[in-house]
Coordinates of C-alpha atoms in Angstrom, one line a residue:
M1 CA 39.4 -17.4 -10.8
K2 CA 36.7 -17.9 -13.4
K3 CA 35.1 -20.5 -11.2
L4 CA 35.1 -18.2 -8.3
F5 CA 33.6 -15.4 -10.3
L6 CA 30.8 -17.7 -11.6
S7 CA 30.1 -18.9 -8.0
I8 CA 29.7 -15.3 -6.9
L9 CA 27.4 -14.6 -9.8
I10 CA 25.3 -17.7 -9.1
G11 CA 25.2 -16.8 -5.4
M12 CA 24.0 -13.2 -6.2
S13 CA 21.4 -14.5 -8.6
L14 CA 20.0 -17.0 -6.0
S15 CA 20.0 -14.2 -3.4
T16 CA 18.1 -11.9 -5.7
Q17 CA 15.6 -14.7 -6.5
A18 CA 15.1 -15.4 -2.8
Q19 CA 14.5 -11.7 -2.1
S20 CA 12.1 -11.3 -5.0
S21 CA 9.9 -14.2 -3.8
K22 CA 9.1 -12.2 -0.6
E23 CA 6.6 -9.4 -0.6
I24 CA 5.4 -7.0 2.1
M25 CA 1.9 -7.1 3.4
Y26 CA 0.1 -4.6 5.8
V27 CA -2.9 -5.5 8.0
G28 CA -5.3 -3.0 9.5
T29 CA -7.2 -4.0 12.7
Y30 CA -9.7 -2.9 15.3
S31 CA -8.2 -2.0 18.7
V32 CA -9.5 -4.9 20.7
R33 CA -8.3 -8.3 22.0
G34 CA -4.7 -7.1 22.3
S35 CA -4.3 -5.6 18.8
E36 CA -1.2 -3.5 18.5
G37 CA -2.4 -1.4 15.6
V38 CA -1.1 -1.9 12.0
Y39 CA 0.8 -5.1 11.4
V40 CA 3.6 -5.6 8.8
F41 CA 4.2 -9.1 7.3
E42 CA 6.6 -10.6 4.8
F43 CA 5.0 -13.0 2.4
D44 CA 7.1 -15.9 1.0
R45 CA 5.4 -16.7 -2.3
K46 CA 7.3 -20.0 -2.7
A47 CA 6.3 -21.3 0.7
G48 CA 2.9 -19.6 0.8
T49 CA 3.5 -18.3 4.3
M50 CA 3.4 -14.9 6.2
Q51 CA 5.9 -13.9 8.7
Q52 CA 5.3 -10.9 11.0
I53 CA 8.1 -8.3 11.0
Q54 CA 6.6 -5.3 12.8
S55 CA 3.5 -3.9 14.5
I56 CA 3.2 -0.1 14.8
S57 CA 1.2 1.2 17.7
N58 CA -2.2 2.7 16.9
G59 CA -5.0 2.3 19.5
K60 CA -7.6 4.2 17.4
N61 CA -9.0 1.3 15.3
P62 CA -6.7 1.7 12.2
S63 CA -9.0 -0.5 10.2
F64 CA -8.7 0.3 6.6
L65 CA -5.4 1.0 4.8
A66 CA -4.2 2.4 1.5
L67 CA -0.7 2.6 -0.1
H68 CA 0.6 5.6 -1.9
P69 CA 1.3 4.9 -5.6
S70 CA 5.0 5.5 -5.0
G71 CA 5.0 2.8 -2.3
N72 CA 6.8 5.2 0.0
Y73 CA 3.8 5.9 2.3
L74 CA 0.9 4.1 3.9
Y75 CA -2.3 5.6 5.2
S76 CA -4.9 4.4 7.7
V77 CA -8.3 5.5 8.9
N78 CA -8.7 5.8 12.6
E79 CA -12.3 5.0 13.4
G80 CA -13.8 7.0 16.2
P81 CA -17.1 8.3 17.5
D82 CA -19.0 11.1 15.8
K83 CA -16.8 14.1 14.9
A84 CA -13.8 12.3 16.3
G85 CA -12.4 10.3 13.4
G86 CA -8.9 10.6 12.0
A87 CA -6.5 9.4 9.3
S88 CA -2.8 8.7 9.7
A89 CA 0.2 8.7 7.4
Y90 CA 3.3 6.5 7.7
A91 CA 6.6 6.4 5.9
V92 CA 7.6 3.1 4.4
D93 CA 11.2 1.8 4.5
K94 CA 11.5 0.5 1.0
A95 CA 14.3 -1.8 2.1
T96 CA 12.4 -3.6 4.8
G97 CA 8.7 -2.6 4.4
K98 CA 8.6 -1.3 8.0
L99 CA 6.6 1.8 9.0
Q100 CA 7.3 5.0 10.8
F101 CA 4.5 7.3 11.9
L102 CA 4.4 10.7 10.1
N103 CA 1.2 12.5 11.2
S104 CA -2.6 12.4 11.6
Q105 CA -5.5 14.7 10.6
S106 CA -9.1 14.9 11.5
T107 CA -11.5 13.5 9.0
L108 CA -14.2 16.0 9.9
G109 CA -16.6 13.2 10.7
G110 CA -17.1 10.1 12.8
G111 CA -16.4 6.5 12.0
P112 CA -14.1 6.8 9.0
C113 CA -14.0 3.3 7.4
H114 CA -12.3 3.7 4.0
I115 CA -9.4 5.6 2.5
S116 CA -8.2 5.8 -1.1
I117 CA -5.3 7.6 -2.8
D118 CA -5.5 9.1 -6.3
K119 CA -3.1 7.8 -8.9
T120 CA -0.9 10.9 -8.8
G121 CA -0.5 10.5 -5.0
K122 CA -1.5 14.1 -4.3
T123 CA -5.0 13.5 -2.9
A124 CA -6.6 11.2 -0.3
F125 CA -10.3 10.5 0.0
V126 CA -11.8 9.3 3.4
S127 CA -15.3 8.0 3.8
N128 CA -16.9 8.8 7.2
Y129 CA -19.4 6.1 7.9
G130 CA -20.7 7.5 11.1
G131 CA -20.6 11.1 9.9
G132 CA -22.1 10.4 6.5
S133 CA -19.5 12.5 4.7
L134 CA -16.5 12.4 2.3
A135 CA -13.3 14.3 3.3
V136 CA -10.6 15.2 0.8
F137 CA -7.0 15.7 1.8
P138 CA -4.0 17.1 0.1
I139 CA -0.9 14.9 0.4
G140 CA 2.5 16.7 0.7
T141 CA 5.7 15.7 -1.1
D142 CA 6.8 14.3 2.2
G143 CA 3.8 12.0 2.4
K144 CA 2.1 13.8 5.2
L145 CA -1.6 14.5 5.2
S146 CA -2.6 18.2 5.2
A147 CA -5.9 19.3 6.8
A148 CA -8.9 18.5 4.7
A149 CA -9.3 20.8 1.7
D150 CA -12.8 19.8 0.9
S151 CA -15.7 17.8 2.3
V152 CA -19.1 16.7 1.1
Q153 CA -22.0 15.9 3.6
D154 CA -24.5 13.5 2.3
S155 CA -28.2 13.4 3.4
G156 CA -31.2 11.1 3.3
T157 CA -32.6 7.9 4.7
G158 CA -33.6 4.5 3.4
P159 CA -36.2 1.8 4.0
N160 CA -34.1 -0.2 6.4
E161 CA -34.9 1.7 9.6
K162 CA -32.0 0.2 11.6
R163 CA -29.2 0.6 9.1
Q164 CA -30.4 3.4 6.9
E165 CA -31.5 5.9 9.5
K166 CA -29.0 8.5 8.4
P167 CA -26.3 8.8 5.7
H168 CA -23.5 6.2 5.9
V169 CA -20.7 6.9 3.4
H170 CA -18.8 3.7 3.0
S171 CA -16.2 4.0 0.3
A172 CA -14.7 6.2 -2.4
T173 CA -13.2 4.5 -5.4
L174 CA -11.1 6.2 -8.0
A175 CA -11.9 5.7 -11.7
P176 CA -9.2 4.1 -13.8
D177 CA -8.6 7.4 -15.6
N178 CA -8.3 9.3 -12.3
R179 CA -10.9 11.8 -13.4
F180 CA -13.8 10.7 -11.2
V181 CA -14.4 9.3 -7.7
Y182 CA -17.4 7.0 -7.0
V183 CA -18.7 7.3 -3.4
A184 CA -21.0 4.6 -2.0
D185 CA -23.6 5.6 0.6
L186 CA -25.2 2.6 2.3
T187 CA -28.2 4.6 3.3
T188 CA -29.2 6.4 0.1
D189 CA -28.7 3.4 -2.1
K190 CA -26.6 5.5 -4.5
L191 CA -23.1 5.7 -5.9
N192 CA -22.4 9.4 -6.0
I193 CA -20.1 10.4 -8.8
F194 CA -17.7 13.4 -8.5
D195 CA -15.3 15.1 -10.8
I196 CA -12.0 15.5 -9.0
D197 CA -9.3 18.1 -9.1
V198 CA -6.3 16.3 -7.6
K199 CA -4.1 19.5 -7.7
A200 CA -6.5 21.4 -5.5
S201 CA -7.8 18.3 -3.7
T202 CA -11.4 19.2 -4.3
V203 CA -14.5 17.5 -5.8
K204 CA -17.7 18.6 -7.5
P205 CA -20.7 16.6 -8.7
A206 CA -20.2 15.0 -12.2
S207 CA -22.6 15.8 -15.0
T208 CA -24.4 12.5 -14.1
P209 CA -24.1 12.9 -10.3
Y210 CA -25.1 9.4 -9.2
A211 CA -26.3 5.9 -10.0
S212 CA -29.0 4.2 -8.0
V213 CA -29.7 0.6 -7.0
K214 CA -32.7 -1.1 -5.5
P215 CA -33.9 0.6 -2.3
G216 CA -32.7 -1.1 0.8
S217 CA -29.7 -2.7 -1.0
G218 CA -27.0 -0.8 1.0
P219 CA -24.0 0.1 -1.3
R220 CA -20.7 -0.6 0.4
H221 CA -17.6 -1.2 -1.7
F222 CA -17.1 -0.7 -5.5
T223 CA -14.5 -2.0 -7.9
F224 CA -13.6 -1.6 -11.6
H225 CA -12.9 -4.2 -14.2
P226 CA -9.3 -4.0 -15.4
N227 CA -10.6 -2.8 -18.8
G228 CA -12.4 0.2 -17.2
K229 CA -15.6 -0.5 -19.0
Y230 CA -17.5 -2.1 -16.1
G231 CA -17.9 -1.6 -12.4
Y232 CA -19.2 -3.8 -9.6
L233 CA -20.9 -2.8 -6.3
V234 CA -21.3 -4.7 -3.0
E235 CA -24.9 -4.4 -1.8
E236 CA -24.3 -5.1 1.9
L237 CA -27.8 -5.3 3.3
T238 CA -29.2 -7.7 0.7
S239 CA -26.0 -9.7 0.3
T240 CA -26.0 -9.1 -3.4
V241 CA -23.9 -7.5 -6.1
A242 CA -24.7 -5.0 -8.9
S243 CA -22.9 -4.6 -12.2
F244 CA -22.6 -1.5 -14.3
S245 CA -21.3 -0.3 -17.6
R246 CA -19.3 2.9 -17.6
N247 CA -19.2 5.9 -19.9
A248 CA -15.5 6.8 -19.9
Q249 CA -16.2 10.4 -21.1
T250 CA -18.8 11.4 -18.5
G251 CA -18.1 8.9 -15.8
A252 CA -21.8 7.9 -15.9
L253 CA -22.8 4.4 -14.9
T254 CA -25.6 2.3 -16.5
L255 CA -27.0 -0.6 -14.4
L256 CA -26.6 -4.0 -16.1
Q257 CA -27.6 -6.3 -13.2
D258 CA -28.9 -5.6 -9.7
N259 CA -29.4 -7.7 -6.6
V260 CA -27.5 -10.7 -8.0
K261 CA -27.4 -13.3 -5.2
T262 CA -24.1 -14.0 -3.5
L263 CA -25.1 -16.4 -0.8
P264 CA -24.9 -20.2 -0.9
D265 CA -28.3 -21.7 -1.9
D266 CA -28.6 -23.6 1.4
F267 CA -27.7 -20.7 3.7
T268 CA -30.6 -19.5 5.9
G269 CA -28.9 -17.4 8.6
Q270 CA -28.1 -13.7 9.0
N271 CA -25.5 -12.2 6.6
T272 CA -24.1 -8.9 5.4
S273 CA -21.7 -8.7 2.4
A274 CA -18.4 -6.8 2.7
D275 CA -15.6 -6.6 0.2
I276 CA -15.3 -7.1 -3.6
H277 CA -12.3 -7.7 -5.9
I278 CA -11.6 -8.9 -9.5
D279 CA -8.6 -11.0 -10.4
P280 CA -5.9 -9.5 -12.6
S281 CA -7.1 -11.2 -15.8
G282 CA -10.6 -9.7 -15.4
K283 CA -12.3 -13.1 -15.7
F284 CA -13.4 -13.7 -12.1
L285 CA -15.0 -11.6 -9.3
Y286 CA -15.1 -12.5 -5.6
Q287 CA -17.3 -11.0 -2.8
S288 CA -17.1 -11.7 0.9
N289 CA -20.1 -12.6 3.1
R290 CA -20.1 -12.1 6.9
G291 CA -22.4 -14.7 8.4
A292 CA -22.2 -17.3 5.7
N293 CA -18.4 -16.8 6.1
T294 CA -17.8 -17.4 2.4
L295 CA -16.4 -15.9 -0.7
A296 CA -18.9 -15.9 -3.6
I297 CA -17.2 -16.6 -6.9
F298 CA -18.4 -15.2 -10.2
S299 CA -17.2 -15.5 -13.8
I300 CA -17.4 -12.2 -15.8
G301 CA -18.7 -12.4 -19.3
N302 CA -17.5 -10.4 -22.3
D303 CA -20.6 -8.1 -21.7
G304 CA -19.5 -7.5 -18.1
K305 CA -22.3 -9.5 -16.6
L306 CA -21.8 -11.9 -13.8
T307 CA -22.5 -15.7 -13.5
K308 CA -22.1 -17.3 -10.1
I309 CA -19.9 -20.4 -10.2
G310 CA -19.2 -21.2 -6.6
D311 CA -18.8 -20.5 -2.9
Q312 CA -15.6 -20.9 -0.9
P313 CA -15.7 -21.2 2.9
T314 CA -13.2 -18.7 4.3
E315 CA -12.1 -20.9 7.3
G316 CA -12.9 -18.1 9.8
K317 CA -15.7 -15.9 11.2
T318 CA -16.7 -12.5 9.8
P319 CA -14.5 -12.1 6.7
R320 CA -14.1 -8.4 6.1
N321 CA -11.6 -7.3 3.4
F322 CA -9.6 -9.7 1.4
L323 CA -6.7 -9.5 -1.0
I324 CA -6.1 -11.1 -4.4
D325 CA -2.3 -10.8 -4.8
P326 CA -1.2 -8.9 -7.9
K327 CA -0.1 -12.0 -9.7
G328 CA -3.4 -13.7 -9.1
D329 CA -2.0 -16.8 -7.4
F330 CA -3.3 -16.3 -3.8
I331 CA -6.2 -14.8 -1.9
F332 CA -5.8 -13.7 1.7
V333 CA -9.0 -13.3 3.8
A334 CA -9.1 -11.1 7.0
H335 CA -11.4 -12.3 9.7
Q336 CA -12.6 -9.8 12.3
D337 CA -14.1 -12.2 14.9
T338 CA -11.7 -15.2 14.7
D339 CA -8.5 -13.0 14.7
N340 CA -6.9 -14.6 11.7
I341 CA -6.0 -14.3 8.0
T342 CA -6.4 -17.4 5.9
I343 CA -4.5 -18.1 2.7
F344 CA -6.0 -19.7 -0.4
K345 CA -4.3 -20.9 -3.6
R346 CA -6.2 -19.7 -6.7
D347 CA -6.7 -21.7 -9.9
Q348 CA -6.3 -19.0 -12.6
K349 CA -8.2 -21.0 -15.2
T350 CA -11.3 -21.9 -13.2
G351 CA -11.2 -19.1 -10.5
K352 CA -11.7 -21.8 -7.8
L353 CA -9.9 -21.7 -4.5
T354 CA -8.1 -24.2 -2.3
Y355 CA -7.3 -23.6 1.3
T356 CA -3.6 -23.9 1.9
G357 CA -4.0 -24.7 5.7
Q358 CA -2.2 -21.4 6.6
S359 CA -4.1 -19.4 9.2
V360 CA -2.1 -16.4 10.4
P361 CA -3.1 -14.9 13.9
V362 CA -3.9 -11.2 13.8
P363 CA -6.3 -9.7 16.4
A364 CA -9.5 -8.3 14.8
A365 CA -8.1 -8.3 11.3
V366 CA -10.0 -6.1 9.0
C367 CA -8.0 -5.0 5.9
V368 CA -5.0 -6.6 4.2
I369 CA -3.0 -5.1 1.3
M370 CA 0.3 -6.0 -0.4
A371 CA 3.3 -4.1 -1.8
S372 CA 6.1 -5.7 -3.7
R373 CA 9.5 -5.0 -2.1

C-alpha cells in the first residue's frame, strides 16, 4: 500500500514538473499570406520547442499584443487606415491558454501599432502611428475595453521628409511605479511624458513634459532597466539607441547617451531599428535591426551606459519584435517577411546567443509575448 501511495505521489510530481515546463506564448501578425490572426503556442522549455495550439480569427492586422497583469485577458491592436484603427480584448483560458474574443473599440486614429496595460489592469494605452495620437481606455472588471476616455493628439514634423512628415506616435511605456507613461513620437524626436490617473483612465503632461533626442533619430520603442533608474530608446531612423537616467519623483529623463550605433561595422545597406529589451538581470540590452537582420547586443554598466559587445544574425528577414523569456534562458525573434519565429539560447553570463535551429512558421509574425501557465 505504501509503495502504491509513493508511486502515485511520484507520478503526480512528474506530471506537475512536465506541466510547469510548458508555457503559453501569443503571436500577433499582419493579415497577409494566409495569416489567421492571433496565434497561441505552447513552449516546452526542456525541449526548446513551440507547438501551435490555437489561432483566433482576426483579419484586421492584430500586430501588437499585451497581456493583462492578471493573465486573464489579452489585448491586440487592429491596424487600419486613418480613423479606422481598433483594439480588441480576449479572455484567456488559464487552464489551456486559449483565447475567446470579448470585444473591440475604436482607437480614434489610424494605424494603431502598440498597446500597453497599466499595472493595476484598469487602463490601456494605444499608440496610433497613422493618426499621430495616444488613446486611453478603461478596462472593465470583465476584461472588456470601454470606449476611449481620453486621447492626446500630437503635432509637428521632423527633418526626414519621407518619415517625419506628420506625427507618428509609436509606443506608450508605463513607468515601473505606474505613475507615468512615456510616449514615443517618431516624427517629433521626443518622448512625451504624462502623469496618469488609472482610475479615471486619463493623462496630463508631467511637470517635465518630454525628453528630446537628436533631430531625425525617430523614437520608436522604450524600455526601463529593472532597477527603474535608467531607460533606453530605439532610434528607428538612425538605427541607434539612446540611454537616459530617470528621476523617480518627477518622471523626468536626462540623456546619458544618444545615437549609439547598433549596426554591424561592415553593414552598408538600408536598415531601420525596431524593438528593444533588457534581460531579467539588467546586465544586457538587445535591439533588433530590420535590414541587417540582427540583434545588437550591449552590456549595461553600473552607470546605466551601454557598451556594444556583439551582433547576432536572427536567421530570418525583417525582425520586428522579440521576446526574452522571463527566466532569461531564451530569445524568440518574430520575422515579418520570412514568416517565422526563430529561437535562440542565451548565455546569461556573457549575454551572447546561440541559434537552436528551431524556426517556427507563422505568417507575417510581428509580436511575440509569453505567459506562464
